[in-house]
Coordinates of C-alpha atoms and ligand atoms in Angstrom, one line a residue:
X1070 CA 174.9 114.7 134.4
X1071 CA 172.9 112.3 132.1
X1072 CA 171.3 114.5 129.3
X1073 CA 167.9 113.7 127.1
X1074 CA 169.2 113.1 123.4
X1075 CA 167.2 115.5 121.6
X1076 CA 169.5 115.9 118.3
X1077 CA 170.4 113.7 115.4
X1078 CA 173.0 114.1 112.4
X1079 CA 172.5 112.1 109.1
X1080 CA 175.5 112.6 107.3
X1081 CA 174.7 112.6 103.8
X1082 CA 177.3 114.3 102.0
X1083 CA 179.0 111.1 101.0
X1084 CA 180.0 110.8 96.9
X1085 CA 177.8 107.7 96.6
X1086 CA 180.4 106.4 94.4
X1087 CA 178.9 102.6 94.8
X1088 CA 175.7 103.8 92.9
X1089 CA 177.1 105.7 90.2
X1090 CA 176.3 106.5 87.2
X1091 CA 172.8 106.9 89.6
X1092 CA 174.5 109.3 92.4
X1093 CA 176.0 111.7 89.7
X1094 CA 174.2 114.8 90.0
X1095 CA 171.3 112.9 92.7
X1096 CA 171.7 112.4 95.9
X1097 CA 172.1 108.3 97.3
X1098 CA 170.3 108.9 100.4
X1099 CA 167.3 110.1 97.9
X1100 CA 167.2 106.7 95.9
X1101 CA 163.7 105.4 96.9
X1102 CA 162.5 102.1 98.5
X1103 CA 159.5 100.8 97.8
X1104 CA 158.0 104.4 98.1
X1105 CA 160.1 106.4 100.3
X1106 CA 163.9 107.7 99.9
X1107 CA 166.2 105.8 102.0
X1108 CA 167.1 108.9 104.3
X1109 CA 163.2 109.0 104.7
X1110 CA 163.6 105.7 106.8
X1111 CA 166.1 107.2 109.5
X1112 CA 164.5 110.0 109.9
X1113 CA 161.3 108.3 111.3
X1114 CA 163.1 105.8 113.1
X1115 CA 165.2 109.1 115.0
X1116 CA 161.4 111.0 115.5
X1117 CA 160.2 107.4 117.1
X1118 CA 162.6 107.9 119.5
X1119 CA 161.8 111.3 120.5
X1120 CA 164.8 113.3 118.7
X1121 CA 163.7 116.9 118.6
X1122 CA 165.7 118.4 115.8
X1123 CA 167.2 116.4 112.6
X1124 CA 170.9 117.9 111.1
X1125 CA 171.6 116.5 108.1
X1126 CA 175.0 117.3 106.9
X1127 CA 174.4 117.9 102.9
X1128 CA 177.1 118.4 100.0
X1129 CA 177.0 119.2 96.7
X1130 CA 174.1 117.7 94.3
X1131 CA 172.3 117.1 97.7
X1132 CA 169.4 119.9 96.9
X1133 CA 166.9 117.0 96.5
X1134 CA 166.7 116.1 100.3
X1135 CA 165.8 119.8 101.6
X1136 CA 163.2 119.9 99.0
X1137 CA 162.2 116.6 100.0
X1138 CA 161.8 117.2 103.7
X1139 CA 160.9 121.3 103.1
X1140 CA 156.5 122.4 102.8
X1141 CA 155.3 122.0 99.2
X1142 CA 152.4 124.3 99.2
X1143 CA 150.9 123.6 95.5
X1144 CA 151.4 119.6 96.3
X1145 CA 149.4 119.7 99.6
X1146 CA 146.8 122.1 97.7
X1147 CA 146.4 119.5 95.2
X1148 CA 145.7 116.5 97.3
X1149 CA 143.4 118.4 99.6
X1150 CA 141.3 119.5 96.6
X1151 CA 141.1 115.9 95.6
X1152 CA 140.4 114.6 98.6
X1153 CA 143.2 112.3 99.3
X1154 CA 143.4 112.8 102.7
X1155 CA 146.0 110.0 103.7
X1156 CA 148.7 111.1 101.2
X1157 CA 148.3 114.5 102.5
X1158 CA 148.6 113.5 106.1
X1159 CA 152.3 111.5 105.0
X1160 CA 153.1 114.5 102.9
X1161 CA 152.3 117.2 105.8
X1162 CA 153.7 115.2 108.6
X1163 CA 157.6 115.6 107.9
X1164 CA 157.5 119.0 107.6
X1165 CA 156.2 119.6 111.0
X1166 CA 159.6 118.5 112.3
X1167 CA 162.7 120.9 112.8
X1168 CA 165.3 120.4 110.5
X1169 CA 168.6 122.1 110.0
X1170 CA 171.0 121.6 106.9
X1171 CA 175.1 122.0 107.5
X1172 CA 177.2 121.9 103.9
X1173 CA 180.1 119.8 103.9
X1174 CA 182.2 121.7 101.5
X1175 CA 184.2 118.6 100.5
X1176 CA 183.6 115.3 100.9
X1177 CA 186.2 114.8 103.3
X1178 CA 184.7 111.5 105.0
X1179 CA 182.3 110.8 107.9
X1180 CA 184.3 112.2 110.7
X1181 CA 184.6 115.5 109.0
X1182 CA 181.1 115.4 108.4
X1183 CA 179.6 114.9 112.3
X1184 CA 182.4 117.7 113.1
X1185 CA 180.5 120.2 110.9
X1186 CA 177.8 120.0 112.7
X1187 CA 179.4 120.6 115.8
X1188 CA 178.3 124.6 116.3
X1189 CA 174.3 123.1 116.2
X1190 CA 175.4 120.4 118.5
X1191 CA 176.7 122.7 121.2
X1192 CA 177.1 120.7 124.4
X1193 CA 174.5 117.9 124.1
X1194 CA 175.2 114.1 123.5
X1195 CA 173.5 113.4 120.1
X1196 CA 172.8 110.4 117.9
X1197 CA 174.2 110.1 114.7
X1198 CA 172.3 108.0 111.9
X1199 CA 174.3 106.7 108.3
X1200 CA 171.1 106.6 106.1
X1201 CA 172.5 104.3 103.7
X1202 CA 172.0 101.7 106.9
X1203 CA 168.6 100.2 106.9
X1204 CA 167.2 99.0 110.3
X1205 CA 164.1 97.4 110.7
X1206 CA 161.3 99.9 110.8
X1207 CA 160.1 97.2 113.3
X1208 CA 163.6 96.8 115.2
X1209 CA 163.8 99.2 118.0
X1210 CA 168.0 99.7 118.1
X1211 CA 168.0 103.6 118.0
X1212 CA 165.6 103.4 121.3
X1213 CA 167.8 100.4 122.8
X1214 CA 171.0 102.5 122.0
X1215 CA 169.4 105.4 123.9
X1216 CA 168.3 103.3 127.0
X1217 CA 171.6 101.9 127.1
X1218 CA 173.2 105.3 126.8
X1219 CA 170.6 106.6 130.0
X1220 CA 172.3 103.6 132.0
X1221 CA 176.0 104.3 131.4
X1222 CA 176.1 108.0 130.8
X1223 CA 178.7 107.0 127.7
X1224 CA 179.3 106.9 124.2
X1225 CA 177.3 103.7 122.5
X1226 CA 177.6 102.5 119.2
X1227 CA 176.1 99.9 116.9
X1228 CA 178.0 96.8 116.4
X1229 CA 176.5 93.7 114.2
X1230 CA 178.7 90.4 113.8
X1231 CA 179.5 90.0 110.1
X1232 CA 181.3 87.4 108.0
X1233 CA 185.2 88.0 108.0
X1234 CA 185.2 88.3 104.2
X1235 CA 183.4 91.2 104.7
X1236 CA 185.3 92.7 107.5
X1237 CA 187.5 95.2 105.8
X1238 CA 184.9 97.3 104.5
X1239 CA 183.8 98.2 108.7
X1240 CA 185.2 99.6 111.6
X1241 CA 185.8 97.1 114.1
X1242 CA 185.7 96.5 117.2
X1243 CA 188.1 94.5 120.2
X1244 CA 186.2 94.6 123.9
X1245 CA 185.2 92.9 126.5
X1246 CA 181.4 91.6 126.9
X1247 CA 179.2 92.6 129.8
X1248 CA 176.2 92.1 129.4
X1249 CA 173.6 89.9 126.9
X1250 CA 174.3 92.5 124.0
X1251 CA 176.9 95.1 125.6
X1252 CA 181.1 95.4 125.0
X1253 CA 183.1 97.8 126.7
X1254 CA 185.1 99.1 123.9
X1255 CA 189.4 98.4 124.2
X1256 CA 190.2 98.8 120.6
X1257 CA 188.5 100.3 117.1
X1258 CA 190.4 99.4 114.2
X1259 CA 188.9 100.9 110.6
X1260 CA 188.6 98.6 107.6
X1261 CA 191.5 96.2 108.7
X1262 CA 192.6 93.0 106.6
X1263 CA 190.6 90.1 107.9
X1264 CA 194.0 88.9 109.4
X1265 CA 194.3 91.8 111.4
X1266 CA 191.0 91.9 112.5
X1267 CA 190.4 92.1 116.3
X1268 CA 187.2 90.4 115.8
X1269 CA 184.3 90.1 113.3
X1270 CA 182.6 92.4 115.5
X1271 CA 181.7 95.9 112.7
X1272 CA 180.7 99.5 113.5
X1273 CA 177.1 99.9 112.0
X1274 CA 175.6 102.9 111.0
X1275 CA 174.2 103.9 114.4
X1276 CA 175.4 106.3 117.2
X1277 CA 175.1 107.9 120.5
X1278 CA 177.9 110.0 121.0
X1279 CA 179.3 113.1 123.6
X1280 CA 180.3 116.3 122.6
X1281 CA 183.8 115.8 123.6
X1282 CA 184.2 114.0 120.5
X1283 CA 184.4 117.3 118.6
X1284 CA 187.5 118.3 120.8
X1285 CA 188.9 114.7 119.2
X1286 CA 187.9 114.9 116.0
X1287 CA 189.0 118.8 115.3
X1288 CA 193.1 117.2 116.0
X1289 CA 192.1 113.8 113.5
X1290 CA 194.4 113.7 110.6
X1291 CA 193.5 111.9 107.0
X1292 CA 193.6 108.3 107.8
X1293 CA 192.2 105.1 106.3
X1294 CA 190.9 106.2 102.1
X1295 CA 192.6 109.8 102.7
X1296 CA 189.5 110.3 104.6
X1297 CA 188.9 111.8 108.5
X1298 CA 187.5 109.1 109.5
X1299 CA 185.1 108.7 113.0
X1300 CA 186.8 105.6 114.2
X1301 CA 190.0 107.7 114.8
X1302 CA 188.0 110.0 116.5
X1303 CA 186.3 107.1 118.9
X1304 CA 189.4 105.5 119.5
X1305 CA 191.0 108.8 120.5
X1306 CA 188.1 109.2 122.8
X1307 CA 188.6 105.9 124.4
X1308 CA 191.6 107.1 126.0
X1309 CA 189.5 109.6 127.9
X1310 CA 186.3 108.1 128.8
X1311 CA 184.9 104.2 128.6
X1312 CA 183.2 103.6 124.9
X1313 CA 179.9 100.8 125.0
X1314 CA 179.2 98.8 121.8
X1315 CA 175.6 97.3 121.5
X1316 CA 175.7 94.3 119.5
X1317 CA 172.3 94.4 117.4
X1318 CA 170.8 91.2 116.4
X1319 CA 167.8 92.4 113.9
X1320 CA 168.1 93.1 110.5
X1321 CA 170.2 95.8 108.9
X1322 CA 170.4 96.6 105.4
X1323 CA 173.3 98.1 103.9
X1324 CA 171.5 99.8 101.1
X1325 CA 175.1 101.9 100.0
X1326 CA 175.7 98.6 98.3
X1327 CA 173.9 97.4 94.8
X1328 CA 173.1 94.2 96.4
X1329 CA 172.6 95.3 100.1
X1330 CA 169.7 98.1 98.3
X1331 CA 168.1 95.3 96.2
X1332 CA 167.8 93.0 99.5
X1333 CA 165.9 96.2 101.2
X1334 CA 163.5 97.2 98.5
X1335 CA 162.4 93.2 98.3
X1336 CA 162.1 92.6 102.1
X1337 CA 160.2 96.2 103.1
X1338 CA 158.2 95.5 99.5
X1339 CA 157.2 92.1 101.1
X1340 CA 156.0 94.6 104.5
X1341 CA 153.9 96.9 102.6
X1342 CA 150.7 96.3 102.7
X1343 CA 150.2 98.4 99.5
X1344 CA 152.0 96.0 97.6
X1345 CA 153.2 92.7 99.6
X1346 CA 150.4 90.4 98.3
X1347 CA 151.1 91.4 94.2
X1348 CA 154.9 91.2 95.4
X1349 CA 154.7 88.0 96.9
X1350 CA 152.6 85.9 94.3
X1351 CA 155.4 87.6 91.3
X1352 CA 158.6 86.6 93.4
X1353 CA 157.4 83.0 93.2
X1354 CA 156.7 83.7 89.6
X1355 CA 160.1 84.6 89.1
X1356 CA 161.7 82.0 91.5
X1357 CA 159.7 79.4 89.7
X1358 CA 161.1 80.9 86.4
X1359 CA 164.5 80.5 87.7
X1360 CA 164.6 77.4 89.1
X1361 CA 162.9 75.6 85.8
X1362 CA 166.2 77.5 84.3
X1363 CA 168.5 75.5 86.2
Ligands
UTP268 P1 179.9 105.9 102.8 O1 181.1 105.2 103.3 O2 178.8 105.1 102.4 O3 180.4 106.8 101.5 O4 179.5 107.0 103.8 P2 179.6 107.4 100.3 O5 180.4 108.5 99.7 O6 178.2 107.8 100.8 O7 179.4 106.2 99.3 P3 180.5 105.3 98.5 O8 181.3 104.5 99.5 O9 181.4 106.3 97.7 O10 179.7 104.5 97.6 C1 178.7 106.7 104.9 C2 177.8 107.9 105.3 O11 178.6 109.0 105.6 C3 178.3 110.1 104.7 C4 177.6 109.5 103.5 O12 176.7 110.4 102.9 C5 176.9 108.2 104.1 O13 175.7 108.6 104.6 N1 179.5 110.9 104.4 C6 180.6 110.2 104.0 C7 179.5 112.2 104.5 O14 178.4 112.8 104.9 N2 180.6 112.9 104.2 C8 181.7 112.3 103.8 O15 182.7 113.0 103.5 C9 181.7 110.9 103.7

């Protein structure tokens, strides 16, 4: 029987080693854009789609995000004594939600990571979110994933097509389309050579999954980076049950990245409306400076 997806893991025990010297003793799903930490993000796109209680799957030097999401009475004092009413309203709103914190005791890669959350999981499908992928805050793929889910009664997860040079650093994908947006899954291949690749078809950070991965993913051995790794998981599930991919055609940020993080903080900057018209008018400033440099 079809269940209502009620719980969400956010992985974040990853080393961050992309944004070091910055993710040394701080956590990367903390680093801020524009005015709220990337984890932030996910967390309201999951509450948008009705998900009930948030597990976020936390390792060492991760403190910062259960401060971040926990009351802070003296803070919320302060802003009602001065009035700012609005701030305190953001402030106040994320702790009303129910969050639960697992430790990863070693960072021993994102497969490992859902599996720890497996006793809060219990027998419910769940969706799991990478916070270090950016969606859209006005893209609705979480709530498309979930409708899509409702219809098939299987796994789904987020694909996006992506340029073969950049192939090996994503799961991918082999399947057979069925529908505008929809594969049925035959093959998941982790970070393969671009000449191996069954398609340019990569696993994004989004997923609605069963709980019979767990049963999967407790038999996974160390595979691709000496890491468990979830797409060994998914393709041992495929041998049980039929696997969807949803092929999402908005924009996705992959903030782990320098580059992908910059591109982020300039496009949501450019949404704000705290800051987009100062923003705009001192990007063409800058891209008039550049191009009178070359
Ligand atoms: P990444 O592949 O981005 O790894 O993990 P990372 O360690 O965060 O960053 P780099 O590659 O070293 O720069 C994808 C997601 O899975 C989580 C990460 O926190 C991130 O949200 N993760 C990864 C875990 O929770 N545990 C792990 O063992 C590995």
């Amino acid at each position: 029987m079809e269940k209502k997806i009620k719980k969400a893991i956010f992985p974040a025990a990853g080393l961050g080693t992309r944004f070091l010297p910055a993710t040394k003793a701080s956590p990367k799903e903390m680093l801020p854009i524009v005015d709220k930490p990337m984890i932030q993000y996910a967390i309201e796109e999951a509450s948008a789609c009705g998900i009930e209680e948030f597990i976020i799957i936390t390792g060492k030097y991760k403190r910062a995000i259960e401060d971040h999401f926990d009351s802070a009475f003296e803070l919320e004092e302060s802003l009602k004594r001065a009035g700012k009413k609005r701030l305190l309203e953001e402030i106040s709103r994320l702790n009303q939600l129910n969050f639960a914190y697992i430790r990863q005791k070693a960072a021993l890669g994102l497969g490992h990571a859902i599996y720890c959350a497996k006793p809060f999981v219990k027998d419910e499908p769940f969706a799991v979110l990478l916070s270090d992928d950016i969606i859209d805050p006005d893209d609705n793929l979480l709530q498309d994933m979930i409708n899509l889910y409702r219809k098939l009664n299987s796994p789904v997860i987020a694909l996006q097509q992506v340029l073969m040079a950049d192939i090996n650093k994503y799961g991918v994908i082999e399947g057979i389309r069925e529908g505008d947006s929809v594969y049925r899954i035959t093959n998941l291949v982790e970070k393969p050579r671009a000449m191996e690749a069954p398609s340019d078809l990569a696993i994004i950070g989004r997923y609605i999954l069963t709980p019979d991965v767990f049963d999967i993913l407790a038999g996974v051995s160390f595979g691709r980076d000496g890491e468990i790794q979830l797409t060994d998981a998914l393709h041992g599930l495929l041998k049980k049950r039929p696997i969807y991919g949803y092929l999402f055609k908005g924009k996705r940020y992959d903030a782990g990245d320098k580059f992908g993080y910059l591109k982020a903080i300039v496009d949501l900057a450019l949404k704000n409306p705290k800051v987009s018209e100062q923003f705009k008018e001192y990007l063409v400033e800058v891209a008039t400076m550049i191009k009178s440099s070359i």
